[in-house]
Tab-separated table of C-alpha atoms in Angstrom:
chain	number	residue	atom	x	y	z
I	1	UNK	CA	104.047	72.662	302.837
I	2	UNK	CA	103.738	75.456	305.395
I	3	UNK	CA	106.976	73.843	306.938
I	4	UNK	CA	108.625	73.520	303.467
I	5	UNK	CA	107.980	77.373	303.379
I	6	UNK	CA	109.289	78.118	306.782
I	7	UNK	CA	112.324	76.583	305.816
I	8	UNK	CA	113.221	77.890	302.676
I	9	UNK	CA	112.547	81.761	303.980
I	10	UNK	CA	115.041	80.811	306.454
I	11	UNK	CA	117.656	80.027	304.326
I	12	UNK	CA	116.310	82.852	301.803
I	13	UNK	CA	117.353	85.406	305.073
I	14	UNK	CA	120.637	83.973	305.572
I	15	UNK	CA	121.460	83.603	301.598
I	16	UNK	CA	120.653	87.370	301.240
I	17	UNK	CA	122.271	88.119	304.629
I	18	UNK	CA	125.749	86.351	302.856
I	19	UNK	CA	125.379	88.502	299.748
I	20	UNK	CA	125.188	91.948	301.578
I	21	UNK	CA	128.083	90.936	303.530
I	22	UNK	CA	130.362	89.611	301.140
I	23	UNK	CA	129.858	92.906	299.098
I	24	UNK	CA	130.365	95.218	301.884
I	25	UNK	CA	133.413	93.775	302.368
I	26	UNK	CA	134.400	94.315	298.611
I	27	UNK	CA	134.233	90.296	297.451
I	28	UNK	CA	133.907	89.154	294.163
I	29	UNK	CA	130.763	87.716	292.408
I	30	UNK	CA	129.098	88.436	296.242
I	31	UNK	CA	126.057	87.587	295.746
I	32	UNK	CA	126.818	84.048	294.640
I	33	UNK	CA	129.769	83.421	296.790
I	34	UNK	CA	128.135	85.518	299.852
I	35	UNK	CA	125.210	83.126	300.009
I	36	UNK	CA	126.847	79.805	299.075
I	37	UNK	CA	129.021	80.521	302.171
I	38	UNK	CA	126.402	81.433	304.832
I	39	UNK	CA	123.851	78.863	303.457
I	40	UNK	CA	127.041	76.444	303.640
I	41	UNK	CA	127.431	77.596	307.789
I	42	UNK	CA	124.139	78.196	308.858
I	43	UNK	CA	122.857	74.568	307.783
I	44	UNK	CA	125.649	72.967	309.365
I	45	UNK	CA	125.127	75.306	312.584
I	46	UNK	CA	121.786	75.939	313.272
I	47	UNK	CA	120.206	72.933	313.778
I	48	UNK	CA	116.788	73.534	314.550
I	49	UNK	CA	115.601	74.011	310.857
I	50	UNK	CA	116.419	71.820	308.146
I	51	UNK	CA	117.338	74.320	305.362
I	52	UNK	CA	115.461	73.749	302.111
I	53	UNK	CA	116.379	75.573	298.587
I	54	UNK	CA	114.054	74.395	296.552
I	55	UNK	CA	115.331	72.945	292.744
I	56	UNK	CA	112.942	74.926	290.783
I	57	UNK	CA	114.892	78.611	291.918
I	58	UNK	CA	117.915	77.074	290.725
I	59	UNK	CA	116.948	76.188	287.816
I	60	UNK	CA	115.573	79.905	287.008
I	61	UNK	CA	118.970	81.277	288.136
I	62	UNK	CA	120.252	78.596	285.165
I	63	UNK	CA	118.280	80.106	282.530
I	64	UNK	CA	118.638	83.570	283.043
I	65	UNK	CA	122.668	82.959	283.050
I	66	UNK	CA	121.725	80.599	279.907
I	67	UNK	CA	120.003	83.884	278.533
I	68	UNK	CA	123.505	85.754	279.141
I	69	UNK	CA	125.271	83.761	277.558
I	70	UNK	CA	123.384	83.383	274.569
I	71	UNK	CA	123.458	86.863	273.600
I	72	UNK	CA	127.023	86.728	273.571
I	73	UNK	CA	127.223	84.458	270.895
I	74	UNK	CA	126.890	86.409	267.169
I	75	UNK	CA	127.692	85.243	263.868
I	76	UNK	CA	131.439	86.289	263.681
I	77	UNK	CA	131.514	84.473	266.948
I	78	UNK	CA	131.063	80.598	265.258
I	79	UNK	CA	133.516	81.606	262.871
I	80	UNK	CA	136.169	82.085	265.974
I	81	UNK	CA	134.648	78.823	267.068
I	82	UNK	CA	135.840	76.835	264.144
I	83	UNK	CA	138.584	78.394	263.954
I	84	UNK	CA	139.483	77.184	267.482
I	85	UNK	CA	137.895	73.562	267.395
I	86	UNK	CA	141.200	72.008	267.116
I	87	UNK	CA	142.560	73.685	270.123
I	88	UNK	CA	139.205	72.988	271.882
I	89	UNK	CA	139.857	69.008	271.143
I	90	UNK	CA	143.160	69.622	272.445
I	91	UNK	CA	143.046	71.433	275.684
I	92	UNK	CA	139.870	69.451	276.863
I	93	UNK	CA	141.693	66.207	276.311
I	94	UNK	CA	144.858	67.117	278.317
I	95	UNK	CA	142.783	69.066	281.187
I	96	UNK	CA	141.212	65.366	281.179
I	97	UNK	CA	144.693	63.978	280.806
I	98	UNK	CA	145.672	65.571	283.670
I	99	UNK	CA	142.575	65.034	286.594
I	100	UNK	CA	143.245	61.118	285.372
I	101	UNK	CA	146.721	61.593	286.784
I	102	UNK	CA	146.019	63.377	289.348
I	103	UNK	CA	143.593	61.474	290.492
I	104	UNK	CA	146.163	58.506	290.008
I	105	UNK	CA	148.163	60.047	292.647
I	106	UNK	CA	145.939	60.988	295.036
I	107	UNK	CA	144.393	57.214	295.056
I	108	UNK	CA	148.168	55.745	295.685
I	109	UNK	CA	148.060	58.416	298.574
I	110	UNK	CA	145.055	57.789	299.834
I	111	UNK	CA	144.519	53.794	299.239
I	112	UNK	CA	140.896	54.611	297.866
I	113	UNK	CA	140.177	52.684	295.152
I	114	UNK	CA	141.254	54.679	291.578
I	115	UNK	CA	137.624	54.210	290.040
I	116	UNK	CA	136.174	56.733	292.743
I	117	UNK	CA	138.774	59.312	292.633
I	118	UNK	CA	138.982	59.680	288.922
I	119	UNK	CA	135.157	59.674	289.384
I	120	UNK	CA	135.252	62.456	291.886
I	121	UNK	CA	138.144	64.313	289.708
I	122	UNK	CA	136.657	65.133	286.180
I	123	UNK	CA	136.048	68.213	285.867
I	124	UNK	CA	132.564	70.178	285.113
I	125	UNK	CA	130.864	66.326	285.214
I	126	UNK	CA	129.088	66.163	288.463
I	127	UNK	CA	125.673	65.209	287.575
I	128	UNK	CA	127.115	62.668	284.897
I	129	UNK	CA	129.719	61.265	287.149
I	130	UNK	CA	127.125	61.104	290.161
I	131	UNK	CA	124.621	59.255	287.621
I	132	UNK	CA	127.310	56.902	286.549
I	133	UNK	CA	128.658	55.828	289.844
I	134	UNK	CA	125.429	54.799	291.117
I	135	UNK	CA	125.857	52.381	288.211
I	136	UNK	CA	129.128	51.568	288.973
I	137	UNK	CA	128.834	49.291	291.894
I	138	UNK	CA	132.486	49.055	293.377
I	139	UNK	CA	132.246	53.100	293.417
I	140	UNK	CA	131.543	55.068	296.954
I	141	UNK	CA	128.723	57.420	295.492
I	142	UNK	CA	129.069	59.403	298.920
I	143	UNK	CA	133.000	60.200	298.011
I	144	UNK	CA	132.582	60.795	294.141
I	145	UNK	CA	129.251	63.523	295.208
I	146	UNK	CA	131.915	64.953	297.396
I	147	UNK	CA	135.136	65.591	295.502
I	148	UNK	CA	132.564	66.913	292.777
I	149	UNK	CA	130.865	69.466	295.281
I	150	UNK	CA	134.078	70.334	296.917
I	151	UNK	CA	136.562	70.968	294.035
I	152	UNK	CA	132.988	73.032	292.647
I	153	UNK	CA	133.036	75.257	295.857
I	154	UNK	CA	136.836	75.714	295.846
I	155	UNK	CA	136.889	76.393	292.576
I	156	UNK	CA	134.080	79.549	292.712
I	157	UNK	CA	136.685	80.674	295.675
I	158	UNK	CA	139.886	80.452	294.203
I	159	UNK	CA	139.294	81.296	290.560
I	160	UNK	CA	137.989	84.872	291.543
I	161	UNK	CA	140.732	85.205	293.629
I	162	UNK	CA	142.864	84.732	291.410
I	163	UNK	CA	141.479	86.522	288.481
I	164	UNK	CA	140.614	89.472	290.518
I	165	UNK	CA	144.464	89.510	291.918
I	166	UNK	CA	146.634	92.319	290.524
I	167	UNK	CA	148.376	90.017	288.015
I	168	UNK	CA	145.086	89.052	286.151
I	169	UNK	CA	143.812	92.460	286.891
I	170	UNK	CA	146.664	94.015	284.969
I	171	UNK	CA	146.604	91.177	281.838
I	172	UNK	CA	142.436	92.216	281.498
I	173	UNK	CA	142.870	96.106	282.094
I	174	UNK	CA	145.159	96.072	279.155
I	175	UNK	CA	143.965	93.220	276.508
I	176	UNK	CA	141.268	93.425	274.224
I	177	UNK	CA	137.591	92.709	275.319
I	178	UNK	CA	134.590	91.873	272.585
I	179	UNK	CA	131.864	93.483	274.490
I	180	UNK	CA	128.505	92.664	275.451
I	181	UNK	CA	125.341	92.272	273.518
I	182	UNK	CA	123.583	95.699	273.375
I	183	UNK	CA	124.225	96.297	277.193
I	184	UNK	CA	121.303	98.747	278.560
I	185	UNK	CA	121.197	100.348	281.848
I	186	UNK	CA	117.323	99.837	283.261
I	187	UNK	CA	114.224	97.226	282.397
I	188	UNK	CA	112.658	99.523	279.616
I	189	UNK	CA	114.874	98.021	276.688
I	190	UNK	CA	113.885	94.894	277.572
I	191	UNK	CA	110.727	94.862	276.294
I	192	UNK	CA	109.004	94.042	274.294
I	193	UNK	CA	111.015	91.117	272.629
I	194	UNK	CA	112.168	90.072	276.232
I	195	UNK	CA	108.632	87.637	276.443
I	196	UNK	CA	109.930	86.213	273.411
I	197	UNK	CA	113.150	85.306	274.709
I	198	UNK	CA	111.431	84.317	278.057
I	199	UNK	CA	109.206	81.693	276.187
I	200	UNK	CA	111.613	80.317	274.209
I	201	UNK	CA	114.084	79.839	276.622
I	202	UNK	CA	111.633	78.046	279.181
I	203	UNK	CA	110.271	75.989	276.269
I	204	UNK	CA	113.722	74.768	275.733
I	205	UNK	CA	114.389	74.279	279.319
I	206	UNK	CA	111.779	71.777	279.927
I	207	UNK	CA	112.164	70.272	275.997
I	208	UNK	CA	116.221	69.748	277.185
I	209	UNK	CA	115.583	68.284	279.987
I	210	UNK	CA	112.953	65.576	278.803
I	211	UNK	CA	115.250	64.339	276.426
I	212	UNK	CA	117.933	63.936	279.113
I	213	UNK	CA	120.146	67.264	277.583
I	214	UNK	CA	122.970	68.015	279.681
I	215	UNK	CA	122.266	71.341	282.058
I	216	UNK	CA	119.022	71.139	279.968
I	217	UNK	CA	118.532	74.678	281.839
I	218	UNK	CA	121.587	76.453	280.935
I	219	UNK	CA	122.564	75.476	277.566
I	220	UNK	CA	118.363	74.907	276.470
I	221	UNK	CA	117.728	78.805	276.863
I	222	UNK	CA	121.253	79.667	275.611
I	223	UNK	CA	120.766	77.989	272.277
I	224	UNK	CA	117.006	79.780	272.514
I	225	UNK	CA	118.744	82.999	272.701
I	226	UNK	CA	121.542	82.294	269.902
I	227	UNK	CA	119.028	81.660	267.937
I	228	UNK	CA	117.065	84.559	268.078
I	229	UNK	CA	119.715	86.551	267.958
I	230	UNK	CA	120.829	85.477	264.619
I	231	UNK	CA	116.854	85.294	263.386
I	232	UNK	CA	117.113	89.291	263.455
I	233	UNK	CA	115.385	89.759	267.356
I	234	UNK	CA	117.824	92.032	269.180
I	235	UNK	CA	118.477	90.911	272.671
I	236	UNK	CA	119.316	93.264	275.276
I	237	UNK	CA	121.223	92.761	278.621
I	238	UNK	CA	119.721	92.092	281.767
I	239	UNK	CA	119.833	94.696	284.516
I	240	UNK	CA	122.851	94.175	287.092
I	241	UNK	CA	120.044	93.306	289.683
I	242	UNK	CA	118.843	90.499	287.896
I	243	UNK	CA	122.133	89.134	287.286
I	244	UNK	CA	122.540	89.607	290.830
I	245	UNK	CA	119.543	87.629	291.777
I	246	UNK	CA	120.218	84.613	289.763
I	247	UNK	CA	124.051	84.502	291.319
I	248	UNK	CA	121.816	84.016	294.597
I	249	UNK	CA	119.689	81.403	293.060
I	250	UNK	CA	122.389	79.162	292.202
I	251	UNK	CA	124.974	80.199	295.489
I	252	UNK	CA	122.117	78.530	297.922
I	253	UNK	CA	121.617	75.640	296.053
I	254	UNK	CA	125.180	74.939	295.936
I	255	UNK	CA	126.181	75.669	299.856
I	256	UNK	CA	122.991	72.924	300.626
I	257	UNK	CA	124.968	70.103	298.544
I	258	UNK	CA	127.815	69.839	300.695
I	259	UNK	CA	127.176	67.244	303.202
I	260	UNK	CA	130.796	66.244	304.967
I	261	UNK	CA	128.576	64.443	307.584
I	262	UNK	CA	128.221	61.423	305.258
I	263	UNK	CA	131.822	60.696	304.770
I	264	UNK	CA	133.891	58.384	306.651
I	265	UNK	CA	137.362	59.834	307.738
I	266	UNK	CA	136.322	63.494	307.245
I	267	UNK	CA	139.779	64.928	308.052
I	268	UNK	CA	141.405	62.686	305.278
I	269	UNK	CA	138.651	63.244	302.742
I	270	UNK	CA	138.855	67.094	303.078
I	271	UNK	CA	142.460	67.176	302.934
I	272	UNK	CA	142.384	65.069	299.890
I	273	UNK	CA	139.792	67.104	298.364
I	274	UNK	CA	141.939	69.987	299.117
I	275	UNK	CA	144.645	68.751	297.288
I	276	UNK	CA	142.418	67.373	294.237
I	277	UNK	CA	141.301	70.485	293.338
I	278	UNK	CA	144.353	72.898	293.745
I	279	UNK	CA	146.398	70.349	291.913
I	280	UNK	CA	143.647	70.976	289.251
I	281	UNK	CA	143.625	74.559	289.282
I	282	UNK	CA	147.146	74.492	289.320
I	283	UNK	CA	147.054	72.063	285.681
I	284	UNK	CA	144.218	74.483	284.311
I	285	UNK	CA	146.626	77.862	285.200
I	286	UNK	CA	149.459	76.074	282.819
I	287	UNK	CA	147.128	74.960	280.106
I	288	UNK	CA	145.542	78.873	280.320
I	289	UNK	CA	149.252	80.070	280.062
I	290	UNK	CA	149.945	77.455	276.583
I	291	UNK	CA	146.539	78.750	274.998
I	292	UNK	CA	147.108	82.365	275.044
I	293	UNK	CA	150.034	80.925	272.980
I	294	UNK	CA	147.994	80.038	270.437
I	295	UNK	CA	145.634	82.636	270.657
I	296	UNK	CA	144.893	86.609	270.711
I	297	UNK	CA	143.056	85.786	274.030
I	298	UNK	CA	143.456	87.623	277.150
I	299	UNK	CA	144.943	85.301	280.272
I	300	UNK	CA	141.643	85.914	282.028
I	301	UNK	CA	139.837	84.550	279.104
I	302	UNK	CA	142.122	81.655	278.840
I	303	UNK	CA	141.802	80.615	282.559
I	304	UNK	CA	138.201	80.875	283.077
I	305	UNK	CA	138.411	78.425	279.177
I	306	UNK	CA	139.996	75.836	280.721
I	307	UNK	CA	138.584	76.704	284.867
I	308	UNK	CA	137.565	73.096	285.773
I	309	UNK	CA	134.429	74.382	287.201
I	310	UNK	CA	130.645	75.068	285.279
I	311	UNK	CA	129.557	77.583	282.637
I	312	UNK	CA	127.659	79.109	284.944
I	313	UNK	CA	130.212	80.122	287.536
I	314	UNK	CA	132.847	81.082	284.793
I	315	UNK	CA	130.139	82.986	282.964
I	316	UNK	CA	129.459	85.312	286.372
I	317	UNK	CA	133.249	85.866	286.787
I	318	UNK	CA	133.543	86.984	283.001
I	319	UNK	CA	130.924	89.481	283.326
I	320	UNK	CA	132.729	91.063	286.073
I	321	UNK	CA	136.265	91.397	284.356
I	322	UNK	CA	135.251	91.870	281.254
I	323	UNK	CA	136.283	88.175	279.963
I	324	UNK	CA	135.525	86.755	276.094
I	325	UNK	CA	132.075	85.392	277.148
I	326	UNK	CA	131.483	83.183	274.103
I	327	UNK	CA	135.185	81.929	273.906
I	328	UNK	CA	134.698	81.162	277.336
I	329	UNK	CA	131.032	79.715	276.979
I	330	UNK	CA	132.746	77.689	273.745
I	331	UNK	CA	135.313	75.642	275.529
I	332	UNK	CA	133.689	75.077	278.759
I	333	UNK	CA	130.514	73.499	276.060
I	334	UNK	CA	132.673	71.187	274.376
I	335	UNK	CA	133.920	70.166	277.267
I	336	UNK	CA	130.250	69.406	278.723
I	337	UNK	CA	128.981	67.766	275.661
I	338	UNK	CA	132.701	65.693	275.644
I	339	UNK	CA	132.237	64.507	279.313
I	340	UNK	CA	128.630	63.699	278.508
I	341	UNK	CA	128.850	61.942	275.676
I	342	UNK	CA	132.399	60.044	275.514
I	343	UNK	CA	133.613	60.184	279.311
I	344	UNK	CA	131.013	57.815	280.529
I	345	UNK	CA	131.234	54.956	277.804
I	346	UNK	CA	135.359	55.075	278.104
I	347	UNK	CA	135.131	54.793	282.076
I	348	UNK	CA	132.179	51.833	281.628
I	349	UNK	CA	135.419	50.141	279.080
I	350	UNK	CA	138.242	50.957	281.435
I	351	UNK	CA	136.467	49.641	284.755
I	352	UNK	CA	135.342	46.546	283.312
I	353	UNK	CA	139.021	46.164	282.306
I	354	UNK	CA	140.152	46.077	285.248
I	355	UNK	CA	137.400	44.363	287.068
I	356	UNK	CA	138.449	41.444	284.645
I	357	UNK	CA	142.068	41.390	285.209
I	358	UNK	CA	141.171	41.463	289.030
I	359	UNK	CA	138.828	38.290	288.175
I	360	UNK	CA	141.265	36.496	286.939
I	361	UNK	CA	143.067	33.332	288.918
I	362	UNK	CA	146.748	33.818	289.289
């Protein structure tokens, strides 16, 4: 245990040693990126200490985002949801559309089997993908946890980037924004429903994740939250600090799940990882472009929509230009809940499809 500690202030040092850096030099979402980054390089570098982040502070960092996110959500707001259910349907089936392909490619590249590169390709379904190719057993688990983890990391890279270039800059500065749940400036208006909240959204945590909900500690305390919200409790904002301190939560975890040292033929791997996920970014950029089409949304809304990343990630980018949280929060659900509860039984159908036609004498 004492080593366990040792260990994780280590990487606690470097994490918070990222964050301070990638702020002074002006980065976005720092404190997230900033410690995913250094926890990324100092575990690979320094190898006299094993770095250890342990699940539990991750987890925190997912409620108190799940908390966010929840108070964005009002009563007008699932009225704009079924409005846009359709288009939800749509877009989630052709971003899907499109990693199959992609993935299609890449495999005819690459010669790796298409199973684990439409395994490693769907978007925002690492945990479920990772669960079902351990099922799965033609599939290389150690590719699939990679292409997830990768495109994941490039994707918290390259989607500020690009939001916070002068093109999206420009598109937010001038759209319309629906603002923030009662936003306060210190810890006094938090109290004292804010134990509420806090019970309720660690009750659902734990209750979500017994009964196998997907990121039981994200969308368990968001629901909690919605749902006080609309019982009358008035929810306030959290403090920048804390919002700060839960991007660092999640940014260490993530930089410890990259692990290129398991792969065989690292250089092609990467470079086909590379190419996975801009190709992806690039489909989600032209979907983004179609929706604001259909709707009064801002391009910056629309992208981080249809980002092929997490809730989580979008959710801290939002915050910081001012993006639709709930529409955001509403497509990047459905198209949790979709991979979670359709993708898996379709790929199970397909595979065993073609394992049969394989099986089958000439």
């Amino acid at each position: 245990m004492e080593n366990k500690w040792i260990r994780f202030l280590v990487t606690c040092a470097i994490a918070v040693l990222g964050g301070f850096f990638f702020q002074l030099i002006h980065m976005p979402i720092p404190w997230l990126l900033g410690s995913m980054v250094f926890v990324l390089i100092g575990s690979k570098l320094w190898r006299g200490i094993s770095f250890y982040w342990p699940v539990q502070i991750r987890n925190t960092g997912m409620i108190i985002i799940g908390y966010t996110l929840g108070l964005s959500f009002t009563a007008s707001t699932f009225v704009e949801i079924g409005r846009q259910l359709p288009t939800m349907i749509l877009f989630t089936a052709l971003l899907l559309v499109c990693a199959g392909g992609i993935a299609f490619l890449v495999s005819r590249i690459s010669g790796i089997p298409y199973p684990t590169i439409l395994m490693g390709s769907i978007p925002g379904g690492l945990s479920q993908m990772v669960v079902l190719a351990e099922e799965m057993k033609s599939i290389d688990l150690t590719v699939v946890t990679f292409l997830q983890v990768s495109r994941l990391i490039m994707i918290m890279f390259i989607v500020p980037l690009l939001i916070f270039s002068p093109l999206f800059h420009l598109t937010v500065s001038h759209g319309t924004v629906i603002a923030d749940a009662a936003a306060t400036s210190g810890f006094a208006a938090l109290f004292p429903h804010i134990w509420l909240f806090a019970a309720v959204c660690i009750l659902l945590a734990v209750i979500g994740q017994k009964i196998k909900f997907p990121t039981a500690f994200l969308l368990g305390p968001m629901v909690g939250t919605i749902l006080l919200n609309l019982s009358g409790y008035e929810g306030h904002s959290l403090p920048p600090i804390v919002l700060e301190l839960s991007q660092l939560m999640m940014g260490s975890y993530i930089g410890l799940l990259l692990k290129p040292e398991n792969l065989k033929h690292k250089v092609k791997i990467v470079l086909l990882a590379l190419l996975n996920g801009v190709a992806l970014i690039g489909c989600s950029i032209l979907l983004s472009l179609l929706l604001t089409q259909l709707h009064d949304i801002t391009i910056a809304t629309s992208f981080l929509s249809l980002s092929p990343g997490g809730m989580d990630q979008m959710a801290f980018i939002a915050k910081e230009v001012n993006g639709d949280l709930s529409v955001i929060t509403s497509y990047q659900l459905f198209r949790t809940f979709f991979i979670f509860f359709a993708v898996p039984p379709l790929l199970r159908l397909i595979f065993r499809s073609v394992l049969k036609e394989k099986e089958k004498p000439n």
